[in-house]
Structures are given as C-alpha cells and as structure tokens.
Amino acid sequence: MPLEKLKIHLQGDSKVGISVELLDQKQVNISMLPMSISNLNAAEQTFTFNAGFSITWFDRNLAWNKTDYDNITKVVISKKFVWIPAIAIPNGIGSVSLALDRSPVISNTGIATLPFLESLKTSCQIDITRYPFDQQRCSILFMPANDYKLGVHMTGSIITRLPPFFIDNSEWELADIHAKVVDVQTEQISSLVSFEFFLKRKSMFYIVSIIFPMALLSLLNACVFLLPADSGEKMSYLISIFVSYAVFMNFVNDSIPKSGDVCRLSVYLSLILCQSCLAIITNMATLNVRNNSRLQPSNDNVNTDGTERPQEKSVSKVRRTDHILFGVFVLLALVSLLVFCV
C-alpha cells in the first residue's frame, strides 16, 4: 500500500533530522494565536495566558514525491522518527521549556508543522503608577535549546483582530501583540523570539465604584461652609464625612494592587483625606472667630449715626469668608482629579 511504503520511506531513513539547507535563513519558525488572558498579578509580577502555537521547520530528508505514493501530501508521524526542536522559555515561571510531546504533521515538500496548545506563566515587570488607568506590556521569550536559529512567521503586530474563540478577561483588554526577533549574538545563542502583549486595564468599574463616590465626598466637604453656624451641625457634619472616608477606604485598599510603587489612586485618596482634615481645621477657625465676635459687649447692632457696629461687621466678614472657602474647597476637589491626568 502507498501509505505503508511512505511509512517505510520516512521511518527507515537513518538520515532523518534537521536539514542543513535553510528556508529564508531560518531553520525553525514559531507563530502564536492568543486564546485567553488568565491573570496579571501585580504583587507577584507574573503574567498567565493561554495560546495556540505552531512550529514549522524544513527537513529535505522528509520530502517525497507525491506521485510515487498515491498523491499523499500530508502525514502524521511519530516524534520518535522525526527531529523535534527543543525550545526554552527564559522568563518562564514553573516551566522553562515547551513540552513538545506531540507528533508533527509532515508535508511532501519536507515542511514539518507541530501545532499545540499551551498555558504559560511568565515574569512581567508591572508598573501600577497610573492605576486604574494603566497599560502593561508583558513579554514571553523563546530561546532555541539546540544548535539552530529560531524565527517568527511574521514580525510586528500579529493580530488585526481577536479570534472569535478568544475568551475576554474581566479586568484586562488585549490591545495588541508584537512579535520580533532579538539578536543576542552569543556563542550558544544567536537570537531570541519575543511576543510582547499590550494590555489595557478596564477602568469603568473603578470610576463608578471608587473615584466617583470619593469625588462626591470631597464636594460635600465644601458644602459645610454653606451651613449656618447657628445650626451647631458643622463639626458633626465634617466628622461624619471623615468617618465615611475611613470606612470607604477599607474597601478601596482591598482593590489596590499590593506593590512597592505608589499609584495615582492612592495619591488621590490621600489628597481627599487631607482636604477633609483641612476642612475640619478651617471650620474650627471660622467658628472660633465668630464666637469671639459675639463675646464683645454690645446691645445694639447699629450706631447712632446709622453705621454697623464692629460685631455686625465681624459676622458679615465671617459669612463672606465662608462663601470664599466654599469656592476654594470646590476648586480643590476638582483639581485633585487632575492627578489622573498627569
């Protein structure tokens, strides 16, 4: 039978292995198709994803004339009879090499293709300075473990659109993937292949559940200067807001990535807390001035010549000061939001 004859041709040749004749000056090419983004851990500085890979290489000893074998163009042959490239992952965590234990597909032209699926975990330098509006770049490196050159099918951006079976991540959006060959020029290794993932955090959750409520609380700080001092509720109003900050920040701290870097959200929360403390101190000062003016002995508000007495002038001055402070604290609340734009 033609298939048995072809089997003997491929498996019986002792010369089966990597060819010294190269295609496009590359012995092995690798391509990747993303399947899902599993996790990006800022505390551990790790990146986990699932992807489909395809490795191709040329071996002239595996080629055959299809007319001699009933027009058979492709076969799957056991890896025991075919040279399989060994590929290492320098920045891998847990596993530092690809488990290429599958059988390749051989074409009659001598092109061997080895498709496989892999879940990989690599180290990634994560910068959370702009959290929650940050963008991250995580790379996976492939290094030839044997004496051959490793390349890619296509350099630059390798995805024009995500495949229909791609599983979206609830926190991260995959913006792009760039493939490139890095020249190392060492005695053992000539080049590395790098696939660089560009990830963008989905920030709408943080805007709605953290930034917007904290911005409202900062505006409420300013509203204390619109309350009449005679109501006696100014200090209790500010203390209630300050306690609300403390309770709310317990929830916020759980959502902030634990890292040595200070993120913009932490800076914003610190500014809002300082505004609350400043509002308490300022309000205490204005109340003290108002009460001191009332302690001055006076029975009438107007002099005989029709002008306001000093006590009434002081009260009027305090009211104008309250209006000015209201505008100042509203401006501080709005300016604090600019920390996310810097």
PDB file of N, CA, C and O in Angstrom, residues 164-188:
ATOM      1  N   PRO A 164     -12.469  34.698  17.065  1.00  0.00           N
ATOM      2  CA  PRO A 164     -13.821  34.611  17.645  1.00  0.00           C
ATOM      3  C   PRO A 164     -13.891  33.751  18.898  1.00  0.00           C
ATOM      4  O   PRO A 164     -14.794  33.929  19.715  1.00  0.00           O
ATOM      5  N   PHE A 165     -12.958  32.833  19.066  1.00  0.00           N
ATOM      6  CA  PHE A 165     -12.974  31.958  20.235  1.00  0.00           C
ATOM      7  C   PHE A 165     -12.163  32.526  21.399  1.00  0.00           C
ATOM      8  O   PHE A 165     -11.996  31.859  22.417  1.00  0.00           O
ATOM      9  N   PHE A 166     -11.649  33.755  21.249  1.00  0.00           N
ATOM     10  CA  PHE A 166     -10.863  34.362  22.333  1.00  0.00           C
ATOM     11  C   PHE A 166     -11.770  34.656  23.532  1.00  0.00           C
ATOM     12  O   PHE A 166     -12.860  35.218  23.388  1.00  0.00           O
ATOM     13  N   ILE A 167     -11.319  34.290  24.716  1.00  0.00           N
ATOM     14  CA  ILE A 167     -12.081  34.493  25.953  1.00  0.00           C
ATOM     15  C   ILE A 167     -11.615  35.794  26.595  1.00  0.00           C
ATOM     16  O   ILE A 167     -10.450  35.921  26.984  1.00  0.00           O
ATOM     17  N   ASP A 168     -12.519  36.761  26.701  1.00  0.00           N
ATOM     18  CA  ASP A 168     -12.176  38.052  27.283  1.00  0.00           C
ATOM     19  C   ASP A 168     -11.904  37.928  28.770  1.00  0.00           C
ATOM     20  O   ASP A 168     -12.529  37.126  29.476  1.00  0.00           O
ATOM     21  N   ASN A 169     -10.979  38.765  29.237  1.00  0.00           N
ATOM     22  CA  ASN A 169     -10.682  38.853  30.666  1.00  0.00           C
ATOM     23  C   ASN A 169     -11.540  39.949  31.285  1.00  0.00           C
ATOM     24  O   ASN A 169     -11.787  40.987  30.667  1.00  0.00           O
ATOM     25  N   SER A 170     -12.004  39.736  32.509  1.00  0.00           N
ATOM     26  CA  SER A 170     -12.896  40.697  33.155  1.00  0.00           C
ATOM     27  C   SER A 170     -12.192  41.993  33.546  1.00  0.00           C
ATOM     28  O   SER A 170     -12.848  43.020  33.743  1.00  0.00           O
ATOM     29  N   GLU A 171     -10.864  41.962  33.638  1.00  0.00           N
ATOM     30  CA  GLU A 171     -10.128  43.137  34.097  1.00  0.00           C
ATOM     31  C   GLU A 171      -9.226  43.737  33.038  1.00  0.00           C
ATOM     32  O   GLU A 171      -8.955  44.944  33.059  1.00  0.00           O
ATOM     33  N   TRP A 172      -8.767  42.917  32.078  1.00  0.00           N
ATOM     34  CA  TRP A 172      -7.784  43.379  31.111  1.00  0.00           C
ATOM     35  C   TRP A 172      -8.293  43.225  29.688  1.00  0.00           C
ATOM     36  O   TRP A 172      -8.963  42.247  29.364  1.00  0.00           O
ATOM     37  N   GLU A 173      -7.949  44.186  28.863  1.00  0.00           N
ATOM     38  CA  GLU A 173      -8.255  44.151  27.432  1.00  0.00           C
ATOM     39  C   GLU A 173      -6.957  43.966  26.646  1.00  0.00           C
ATOM     40  O   GLU A 173      -5.990  44.712  26.857  1.00  0.00           O
ATOM     41  N   LEU A 174      -6.944  42.967  25.777  1.00  0.00           N
ATOM     42  CA  LEU A 174      -5.772  42.717  24.955  1.00  0.00           C
ATOM     43  C   LEU A 174      -5.791  43.671  23.766  1.00  0.00           C
ATOM     44  O   LEU A 174      -6.615  43.543  22.869  1.00  0.00           O
ATOM     45  N   ALA A 175      -4.866  44.639  23.770  1.00  0.00           N
ATOM     46  CA  ALA A 175      -4.833  45.653  22.718  1.00  0.00           C
ATOM     47  C   ALA A 175      -4.075  45.172  21.488  1.00  0.00           C
ATOM     48  O   ALA A 175      -4.514  45.402  20.355  1.00  0.00           O
ATOM     49  N   ASP A 176      -2.944  44.506  21.692  1.00  0.00           N
ATOM     50  CA  ASP A 176      -2.143  44.081  20.543  1.00  0.00           C
ATOM     51  C   ASP A 176      -1.077  43.108  21.017  1.00  0.00           C
ATOM     52  O   ASP A 176      -0.795  42.990  22.220  1.00  0.00           O
ATOM     53  N   ILE A 177      -0.477  42.423  20.062  1.00  0.00           N
ATOM     54  CA  ILE A 177       0.674  41.548  20.306  1.00  0.00           C
ATOM     55  C   ILE A 177       1.711  41.833  19.228  1.00  0.00           C
ATOM     56  O   ILE A 177       1.389  41.805  18.045  1.00  0.00           O
ATOM     57  N   HIS A 178       2.929  42.103  19.647  1.00  0.00           N
ATOM     58  CA  HIS A 178       4.023  42.355  18.718  1.00  0.00           C
ATOM     59  C   HIS A 178       5.017  41.199  18.776  1.00  0.00           C
ATOM     60  O   HIS A 178       5.420  40.770  19.867  1.00  0.00           O
ATOM     61  N   ALA A 179       5.395  40.720  17.617  1.00  0.00           N
ATOM     62  CA  ALA A 179       6.392  39.659  17.517  1.00  0.00           C
ATOM     63  C   ALA A 179       7.669  40.228  16.925  1.00  0.00           C
ATOM     64  O   ALA A 179       7.630  41.032  15.990  1.00  0.00           O
ATOM     65  N   LYS A 180       8.793  39.807  17.473  1.00  0.00           N
ATOM     66  CA  LYS A 180      10.074  40.277  16.961  1.00  0.00           C
ATOM     67  C   LYS A 180      11.159  39.265  17.290  1.00  0.00           C
ATOM     68  O   LYS A 180      11.009  38.435  18.193  1.00  0.00           O
ATOM     69  N   VAL A 181      12.236  39.357  16.531  1.00  0.00           N
ATOM     70  CA  VAL A 181      13.416  38.518  16.752  1.00  0.00           C
ATOM     71  C   VAL A 181      14.497  39.395  17.370  1.00  0.00           C
ATOM     72  O   VAL A 181      14.839  40.454  16.822  1.00  0.00           O
ATOM     73  N   VAL A 182      15.014  38.981  18.515  1.00  0.00           N
ATOM     74  CA  VAL A 182      16.028  39.734  19.243  1.00  0.00           C
ATOM     75  C   VAL A 182      17.379  39.074  19.003  1.00  0.00           C
ATOM     76  O   VAL A 182      17.566  37.890  19.322  1.00  0.00           O
ATOM     77  N   ASP A 183      18.302  39.826  18.435  1.00  0.00           N
ATOM     78  CA  ASP A 183      19.653  39.306  18.202  1.00  0.00           C
ATOM     79  C   ASP A 183      20.447  39.323  19.496  1.00  0.00           C
ATOM     80  O   ASP A 183      20.618  40.378  20.128  1.00  0.00           O
ATOM     81  N   VAL A 184      20.926  38.155  19.884  1.00  0.00           N
ATOM     82  CA  VAL A 184      21.705  38.025  21.119  1.00  0.00           C
ATOM     83  C   VAL A 184      23.190  37.963  20.816  1.00  0.00           C
ATOM     84  O   VAL A 184      24.014  38.556  21.506  1.00  0.00           O
ATOM     85  N   GLN A 185      23.556  37.218  19.791  1.00  0.00           N
ATOM     86  CA  GLN A 185      24.940  37.120  19.332  1.00  0.00           C
ATOM     87  C   GLN A 185      25.876  36.646  20.441  1.00  0.00           C
ATOM     88  O   GLN A 185      26.851  37.308  20.807  1.00  0.00           O
ATOM     89  N   THR A 186      25.539  35.478  21.000  1.00  0.00           N
ATOM     90  CA  THR A 186      26.437  34.811  21.939  1.00  0.00           C
ATOM     91  C   THR A 186      26.933  33.526  21.295  1.00  0.00           C
ATOM     92  O   THR A 186      26.476  33.125  20.228  1.00  0.00           O
ATOM     93  N   GLU A 187      27.853  32.866  21.963  1.00  0.00           N
ATOM     94  CA  GLU A 187      28.404  31.639  21.403  1.00  0.00           C
ATOM     95  C   GLU A 187      27.357  30.535  21.320  1.00  0.00           C
ATOM     96  O   GLU A 187      27.340  29.743  20.386  1.00  0.00           O
ATOM     97  N   GLN A 188      26.483  30.467  22.330  1.00  0.00           N
ATOM     98  CA  GLN A 188      25.489  29.403  22.360  1.00  0.00           C
ATOM     99  C   GLN A 188      24.185  29.791  21.675  1.00  0.00           C
ATOM    100  O   GLN A 188      23.513  28.942  21.083  1.00  0.00           O
TER     101      GLN A 188
END
